Short mmCIF file of C-alpha atoms and ligand atoms in Angstrom, two decimals:
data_model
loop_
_atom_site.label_atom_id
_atom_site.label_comp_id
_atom_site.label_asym_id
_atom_site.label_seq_id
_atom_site.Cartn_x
_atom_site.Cartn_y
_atom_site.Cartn_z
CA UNK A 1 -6.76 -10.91 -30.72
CA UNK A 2 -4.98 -9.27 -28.03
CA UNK A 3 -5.45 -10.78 -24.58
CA UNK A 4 -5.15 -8.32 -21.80
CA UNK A 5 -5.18 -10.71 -18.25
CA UNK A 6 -5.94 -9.72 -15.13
CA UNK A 7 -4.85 -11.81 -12.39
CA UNK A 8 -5.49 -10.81 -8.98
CA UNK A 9 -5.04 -13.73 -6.02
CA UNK A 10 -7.11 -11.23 -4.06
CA UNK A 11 -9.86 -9.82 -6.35
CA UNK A 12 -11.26 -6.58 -7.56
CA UNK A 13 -14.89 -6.06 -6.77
CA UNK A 14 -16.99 -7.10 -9.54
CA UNK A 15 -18.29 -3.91 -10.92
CA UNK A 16 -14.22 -2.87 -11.36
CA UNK A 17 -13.75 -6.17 -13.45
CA UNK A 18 -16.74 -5.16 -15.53
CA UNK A 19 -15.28 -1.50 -15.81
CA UNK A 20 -12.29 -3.10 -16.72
CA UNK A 21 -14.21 -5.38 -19.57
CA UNK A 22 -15.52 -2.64 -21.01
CA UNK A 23 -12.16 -0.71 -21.76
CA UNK A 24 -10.54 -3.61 -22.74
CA UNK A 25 -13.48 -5.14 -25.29
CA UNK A 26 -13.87 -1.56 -26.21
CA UNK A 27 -10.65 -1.47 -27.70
CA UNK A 28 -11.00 -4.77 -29.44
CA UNK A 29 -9.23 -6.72 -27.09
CA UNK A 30 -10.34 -10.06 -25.24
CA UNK A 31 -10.13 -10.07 -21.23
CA UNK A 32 -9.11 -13.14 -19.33
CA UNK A 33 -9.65 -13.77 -15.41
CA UNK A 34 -7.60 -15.36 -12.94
CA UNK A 35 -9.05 -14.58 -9.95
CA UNK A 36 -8.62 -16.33 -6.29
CA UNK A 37 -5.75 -18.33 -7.88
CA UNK A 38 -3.69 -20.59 -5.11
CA UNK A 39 -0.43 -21.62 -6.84
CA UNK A 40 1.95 -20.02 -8.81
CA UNK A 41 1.27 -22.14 -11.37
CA UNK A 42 -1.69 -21.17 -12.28
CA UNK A 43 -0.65 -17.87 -12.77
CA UNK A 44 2.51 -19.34 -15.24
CA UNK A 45 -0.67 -20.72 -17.25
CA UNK A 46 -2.35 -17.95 -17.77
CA UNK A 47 0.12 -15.56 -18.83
CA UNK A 48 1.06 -17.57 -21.67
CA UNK A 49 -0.29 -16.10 -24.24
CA UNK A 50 -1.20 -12.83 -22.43
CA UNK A 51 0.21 -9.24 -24.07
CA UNK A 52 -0.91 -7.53 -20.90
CA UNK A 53 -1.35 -7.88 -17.66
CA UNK A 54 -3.23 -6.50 -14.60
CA UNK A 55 -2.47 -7.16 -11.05
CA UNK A 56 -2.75 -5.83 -7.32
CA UNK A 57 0.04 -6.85 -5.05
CA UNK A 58 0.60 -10.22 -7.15
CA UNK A 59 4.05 -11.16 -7.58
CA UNK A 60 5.55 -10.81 -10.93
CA UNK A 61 8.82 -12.27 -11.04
CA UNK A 62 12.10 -13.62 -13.21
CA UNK A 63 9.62 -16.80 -13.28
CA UNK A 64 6.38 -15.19 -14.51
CA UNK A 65 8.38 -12.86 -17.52
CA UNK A 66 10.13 -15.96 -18.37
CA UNK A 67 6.80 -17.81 -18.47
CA UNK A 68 5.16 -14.92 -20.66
CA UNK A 69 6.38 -14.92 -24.07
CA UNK A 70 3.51 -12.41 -25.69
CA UNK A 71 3.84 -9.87 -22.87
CA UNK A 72 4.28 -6.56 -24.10
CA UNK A 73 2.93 -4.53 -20.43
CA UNK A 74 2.32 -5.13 -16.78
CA UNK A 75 0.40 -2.95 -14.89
CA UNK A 76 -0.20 -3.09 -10.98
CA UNK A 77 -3.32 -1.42 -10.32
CA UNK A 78 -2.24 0.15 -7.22
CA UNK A 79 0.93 2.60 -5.67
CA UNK A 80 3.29 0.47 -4.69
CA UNK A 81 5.10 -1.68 -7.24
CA UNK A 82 7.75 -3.55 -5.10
CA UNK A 83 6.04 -6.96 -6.16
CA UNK A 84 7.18 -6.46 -9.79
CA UNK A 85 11.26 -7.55 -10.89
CA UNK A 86 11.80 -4.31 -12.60
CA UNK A 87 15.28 -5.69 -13.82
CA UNK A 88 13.57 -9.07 -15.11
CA UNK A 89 10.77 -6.88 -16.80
CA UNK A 90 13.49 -4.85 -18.49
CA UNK A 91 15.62 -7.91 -19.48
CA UNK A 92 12.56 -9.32 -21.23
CA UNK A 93 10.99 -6.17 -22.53
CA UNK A 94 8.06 -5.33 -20.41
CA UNK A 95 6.67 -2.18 -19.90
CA UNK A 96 5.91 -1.87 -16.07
CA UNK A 97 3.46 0.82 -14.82
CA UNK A 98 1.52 1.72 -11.50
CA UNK A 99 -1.58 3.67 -11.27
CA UNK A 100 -0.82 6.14 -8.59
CA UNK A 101 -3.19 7.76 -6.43
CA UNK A 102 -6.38 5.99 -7.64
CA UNK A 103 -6.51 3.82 -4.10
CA UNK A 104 -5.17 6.85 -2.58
CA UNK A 105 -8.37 7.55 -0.13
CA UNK A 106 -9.16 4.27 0.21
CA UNK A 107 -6.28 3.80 2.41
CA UNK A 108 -6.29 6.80 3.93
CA UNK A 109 -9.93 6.50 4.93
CA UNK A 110 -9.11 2.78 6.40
CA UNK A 111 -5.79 4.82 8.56
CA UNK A 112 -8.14 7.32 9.98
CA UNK A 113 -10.36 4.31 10.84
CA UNK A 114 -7.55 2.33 12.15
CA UNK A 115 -6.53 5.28 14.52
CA UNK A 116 -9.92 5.54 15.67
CA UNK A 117 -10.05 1.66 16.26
CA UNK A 118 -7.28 1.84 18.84
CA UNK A 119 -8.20 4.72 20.71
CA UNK A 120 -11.50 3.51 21.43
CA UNK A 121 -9.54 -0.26 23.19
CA UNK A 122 -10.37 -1.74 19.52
CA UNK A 123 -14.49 -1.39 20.26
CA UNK A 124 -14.14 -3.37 23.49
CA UNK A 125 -16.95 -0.91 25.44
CA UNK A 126 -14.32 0.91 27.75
CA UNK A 127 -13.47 4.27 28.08
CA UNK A 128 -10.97 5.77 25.35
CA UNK A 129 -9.68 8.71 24.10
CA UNK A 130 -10.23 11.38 21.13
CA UNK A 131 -8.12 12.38 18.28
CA UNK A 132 -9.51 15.54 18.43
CA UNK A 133 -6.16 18.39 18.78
CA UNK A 134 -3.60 15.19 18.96
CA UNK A 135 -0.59 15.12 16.59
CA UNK A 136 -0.47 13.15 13.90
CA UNK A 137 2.64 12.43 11.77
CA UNK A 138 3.16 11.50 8.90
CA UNK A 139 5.67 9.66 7.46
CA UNK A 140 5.88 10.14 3.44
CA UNK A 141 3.84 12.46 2.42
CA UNK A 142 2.74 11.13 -1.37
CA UNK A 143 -0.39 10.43 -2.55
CA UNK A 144 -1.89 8.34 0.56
CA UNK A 145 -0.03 10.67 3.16
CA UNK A 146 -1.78 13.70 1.52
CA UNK A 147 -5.39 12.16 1.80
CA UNK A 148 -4.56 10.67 5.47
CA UNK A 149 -3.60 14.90 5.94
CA UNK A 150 -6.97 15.87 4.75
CA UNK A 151 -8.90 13.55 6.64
CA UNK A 152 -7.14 13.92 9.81
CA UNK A 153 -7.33 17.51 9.68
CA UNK A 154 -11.35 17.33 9.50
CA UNK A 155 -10.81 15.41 12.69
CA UNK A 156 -9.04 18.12 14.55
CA UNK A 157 -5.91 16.61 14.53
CA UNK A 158 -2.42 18.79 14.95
CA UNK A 159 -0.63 17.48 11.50
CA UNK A 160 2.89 17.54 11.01
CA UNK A 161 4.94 15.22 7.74
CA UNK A 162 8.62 13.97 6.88
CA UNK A 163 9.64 13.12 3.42
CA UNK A 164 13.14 13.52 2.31
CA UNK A 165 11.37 13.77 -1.48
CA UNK A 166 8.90 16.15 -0.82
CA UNK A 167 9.33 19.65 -0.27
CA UNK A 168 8.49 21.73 2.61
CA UNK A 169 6.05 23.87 0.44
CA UNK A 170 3.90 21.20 -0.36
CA UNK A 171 3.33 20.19 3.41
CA UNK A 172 2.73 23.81 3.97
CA UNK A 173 0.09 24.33 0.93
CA UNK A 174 -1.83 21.33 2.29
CA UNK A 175 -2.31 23.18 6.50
CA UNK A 176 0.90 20.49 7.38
CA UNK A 177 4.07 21.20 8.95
CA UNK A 178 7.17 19.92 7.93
CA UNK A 179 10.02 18.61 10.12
CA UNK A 180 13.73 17.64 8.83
CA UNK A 181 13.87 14.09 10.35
CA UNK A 182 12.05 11.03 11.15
CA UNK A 183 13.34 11.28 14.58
CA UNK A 184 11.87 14.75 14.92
CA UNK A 185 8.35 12.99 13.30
CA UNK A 186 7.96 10.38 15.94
CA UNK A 187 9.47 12.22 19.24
CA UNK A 188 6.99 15.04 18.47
CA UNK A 189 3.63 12.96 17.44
CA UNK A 190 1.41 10.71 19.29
CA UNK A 191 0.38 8.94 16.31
CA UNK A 192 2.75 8.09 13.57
CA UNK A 193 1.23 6.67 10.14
CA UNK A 194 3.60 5.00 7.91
CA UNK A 195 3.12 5.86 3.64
CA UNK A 196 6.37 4.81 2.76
CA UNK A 197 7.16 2.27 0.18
CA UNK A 198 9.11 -0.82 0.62
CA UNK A 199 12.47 0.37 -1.08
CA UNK A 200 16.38 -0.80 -0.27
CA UNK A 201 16.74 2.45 1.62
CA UNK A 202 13.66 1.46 4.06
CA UNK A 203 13.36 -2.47 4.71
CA UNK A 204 13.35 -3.12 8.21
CA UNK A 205 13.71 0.49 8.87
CA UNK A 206 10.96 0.93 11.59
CA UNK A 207 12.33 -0.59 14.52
CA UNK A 208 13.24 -0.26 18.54
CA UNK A 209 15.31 3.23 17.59
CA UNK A 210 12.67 5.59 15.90
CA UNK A 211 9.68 4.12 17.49
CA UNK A 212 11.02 4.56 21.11
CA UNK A 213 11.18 8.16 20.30
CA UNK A 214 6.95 8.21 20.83
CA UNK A 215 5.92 10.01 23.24
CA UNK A 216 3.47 7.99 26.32
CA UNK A 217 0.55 6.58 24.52
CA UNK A 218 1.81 6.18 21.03
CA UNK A 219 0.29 4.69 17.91
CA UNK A 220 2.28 3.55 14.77
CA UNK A 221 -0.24 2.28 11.95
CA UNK A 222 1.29 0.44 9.22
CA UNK A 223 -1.44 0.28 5.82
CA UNK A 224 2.15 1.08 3.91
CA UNK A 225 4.19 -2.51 3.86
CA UNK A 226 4.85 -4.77 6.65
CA UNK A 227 8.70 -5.13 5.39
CA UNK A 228 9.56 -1.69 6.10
CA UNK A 229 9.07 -2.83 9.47
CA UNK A 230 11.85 -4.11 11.96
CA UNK A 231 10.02 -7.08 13.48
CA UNK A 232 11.66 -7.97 16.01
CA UNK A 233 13.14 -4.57 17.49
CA UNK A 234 9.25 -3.53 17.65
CA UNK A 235 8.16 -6.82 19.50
CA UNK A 236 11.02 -5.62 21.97
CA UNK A 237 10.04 -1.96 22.44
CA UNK A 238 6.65 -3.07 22.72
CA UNK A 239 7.31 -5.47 25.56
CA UNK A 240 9.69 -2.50 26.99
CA UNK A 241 6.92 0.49 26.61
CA UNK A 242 2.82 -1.22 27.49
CA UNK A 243 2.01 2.19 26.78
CA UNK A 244 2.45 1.77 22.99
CA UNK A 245 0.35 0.10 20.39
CA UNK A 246 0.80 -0.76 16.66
CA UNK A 247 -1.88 -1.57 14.31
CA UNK A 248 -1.78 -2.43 10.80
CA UNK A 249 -3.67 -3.58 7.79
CA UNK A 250 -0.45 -6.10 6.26
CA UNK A 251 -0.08 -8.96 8.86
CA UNK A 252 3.49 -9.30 10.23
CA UNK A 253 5.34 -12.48 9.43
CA UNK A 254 5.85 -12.41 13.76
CA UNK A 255 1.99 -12.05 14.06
CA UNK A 256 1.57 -14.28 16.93
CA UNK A 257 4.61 -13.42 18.38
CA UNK A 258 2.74 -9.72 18.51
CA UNK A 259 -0.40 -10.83 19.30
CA UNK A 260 0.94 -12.29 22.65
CA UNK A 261 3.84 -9.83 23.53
CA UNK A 262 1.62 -6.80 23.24
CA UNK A 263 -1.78 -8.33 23.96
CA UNK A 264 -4.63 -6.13 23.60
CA UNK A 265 -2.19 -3.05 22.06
CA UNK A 266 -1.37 -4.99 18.53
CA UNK A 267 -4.28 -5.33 15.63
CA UNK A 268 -3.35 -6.80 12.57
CA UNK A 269 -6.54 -7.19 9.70
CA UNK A 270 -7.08 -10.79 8.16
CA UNK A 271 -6.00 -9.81 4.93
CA UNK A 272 -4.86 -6.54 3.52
CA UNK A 273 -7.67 -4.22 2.97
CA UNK A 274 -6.56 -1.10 2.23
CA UNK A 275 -7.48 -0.11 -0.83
CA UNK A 276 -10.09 -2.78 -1.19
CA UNK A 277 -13.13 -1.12 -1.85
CA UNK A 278 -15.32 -0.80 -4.74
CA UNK A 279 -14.34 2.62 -5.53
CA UNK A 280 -10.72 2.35 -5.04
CA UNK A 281 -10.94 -1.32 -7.45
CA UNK A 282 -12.66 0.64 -10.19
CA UNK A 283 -10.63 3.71 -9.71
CA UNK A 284 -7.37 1.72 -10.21
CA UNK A 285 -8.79 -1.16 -12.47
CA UNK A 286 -10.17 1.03 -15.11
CA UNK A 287 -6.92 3.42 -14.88
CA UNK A 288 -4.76 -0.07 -15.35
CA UNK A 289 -6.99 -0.80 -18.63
CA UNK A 290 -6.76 2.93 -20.51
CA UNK A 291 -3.14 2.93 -19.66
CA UNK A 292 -2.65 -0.45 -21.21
CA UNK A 293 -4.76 0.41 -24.28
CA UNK A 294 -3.20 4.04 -24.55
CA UNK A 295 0.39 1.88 -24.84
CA UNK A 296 -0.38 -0.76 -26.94
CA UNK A 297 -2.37 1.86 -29.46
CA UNK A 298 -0.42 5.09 -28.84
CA UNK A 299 2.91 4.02 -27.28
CA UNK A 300 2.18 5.73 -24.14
CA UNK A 301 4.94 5.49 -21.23
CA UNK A 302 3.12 8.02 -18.86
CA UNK A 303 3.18 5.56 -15.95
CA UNK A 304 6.05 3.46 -16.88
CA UNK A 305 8.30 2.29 -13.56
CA UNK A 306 11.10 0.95 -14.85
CA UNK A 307 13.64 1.88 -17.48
C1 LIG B 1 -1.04 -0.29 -3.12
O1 LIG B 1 0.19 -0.38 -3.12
O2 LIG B 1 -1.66 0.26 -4.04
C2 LIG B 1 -1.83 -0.77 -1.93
O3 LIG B 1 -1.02 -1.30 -0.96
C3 LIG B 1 -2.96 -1.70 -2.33
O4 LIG B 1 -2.58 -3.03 -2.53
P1 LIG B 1 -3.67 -4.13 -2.98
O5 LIG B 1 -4.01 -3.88 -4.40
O6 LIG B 1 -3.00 -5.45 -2.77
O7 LIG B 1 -4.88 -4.01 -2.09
#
């Protein structure tokens, strides 16, 4: 029987794993859990005699393909897909697919709530401020940066975007205006909200340079990836500028070097939290199943990631 795994070190709620059951049994297939796992070995266990798999920001590398001889499809329930070796899923035949847009609000709900956090002195009891008529920008505007737009827009905020891949007309269609740079994005807004994805091109690419372009008061919030980050060129601007704060749902590997260089202006959540809610879990969970079952039964590539 085919075994479809999923295999998520931080889990999906339960009702998404039973959503999930029910596509896969549905199909005739058998569903295996590895859930909470601690070692990487555990995970080289499992996937032995998987044909597909389902994961959240797992990592699925050289390792792992080499490890899974029956494994005909990967799919990370989620946007971003930079945990998966796209190369060493090609080399070894894997299908690799995302399911993008299904956690989509999820993290744009937790931004807006983020942004919120840090204007009010992180719930301390003093005095803040409002978002009401600030700027917001942007930067990437895909399926996240779209639903942060919405959102922030029912707060009153002054929206503006920059994505080289997205045109101008989009922004416009969704009450947003476009600028031509990233330097433009973060001289001109207060708040800056990061929805790019951890490429080549933008590693380490948030740093002392753009960031000092805020104006007084500024707030980056990171629920994107913390490498797209420059660690330590932020930890300098924020010792250079008290004014500014950064907050983020993906701990830095510098944490405490930001909790105590920027005390009370840096929030970092335990654990990434995103898009973990129950909605977002099925939402992506389920989507990760059909698309699974519509490739192994119809040899659909809808999704697919890598060549
Ligand atoms: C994504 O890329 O979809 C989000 O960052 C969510 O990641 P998670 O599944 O680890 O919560």
């Amino acid at each position: 029987m085919t075994k479809v795994l999923v295999a998520t070190e931080k889990p999906f709620a339960k009702v998404a794993v039973d959503g999930i059951r029910k596509e896969v049994e549905a199909a005739g297939y058998e569903l295996a859990l590895l859930e909470k796992y601690t070692e990487k070995k555990q995970l080289l266990e499992a996937v032995a005699d998987a044909e597909a798999l389902i994961i959240r920001s797992d990592k699925v590398d050289n390792e792992v393909f080499e490890a899974a001889k029956k494994l005909k499809i990967v799919v990370r329930a989620g946007a971003g897909y930079d945990n998966i070796d796209l190369e060493a899923a090609t080399a070894h035949k894997v299908v690799a697919m995302n399911t993008p847009g299904q956690n989509a609000n999820a993290v744009a709900e937790l931004a807006l709530g983020l942004m919120v956090y840090a204007v009010r002195n992180f719930y301390n009891g003093t005095s803040g401020t409002e978002l009401l008529g600030k700027k917001l920008g942007i930067h990437a505007f895909g399926n996240v940066g779209r639903n942060v737009a919405r959102i922030a827009k029912g707060f009153g905020m002054d929206v503006y975007a920059y994505d080289a891949y997205c045109p101008a007309e989009v922004m416009k269609q969704a009450g947003v205006t476009p600028v031509n740079s990233a330097a433009e994005l973060y001289e001109k807004c207060q708040f800056v909200s990061l929805h790019i994805p951890a490429t080549a091109e933008t590693k380490g690419s948030i740093g002392y340079e753009l960031v000092s372009k805020m104006p007084k008061g500024g707030v980056l919030l990171n629920t994107a990836r913390k490498e797209v980050i420059d660690e330590a060129g932020l930890i300098k601007l924020l010792e250079e500028r008290p004014d500014l704060k950064y907050i983020t749902d993906i701990k830095p590997d510098a944490d405490a070097d930001f909790a105590a260089k920027a005390e009370g202006r840096y929030f970092a959540t335990p654990k990434k939290m995103g898009a973990q809610t129950a909605e977002a879990n099925i939402n992506a969970g389920i989507a990760a199943a059909k698309q699974i079952v519509d490739y192994i039964k119809n040899g659909v590539e809808k999704f697919r990631v890598n060549k």
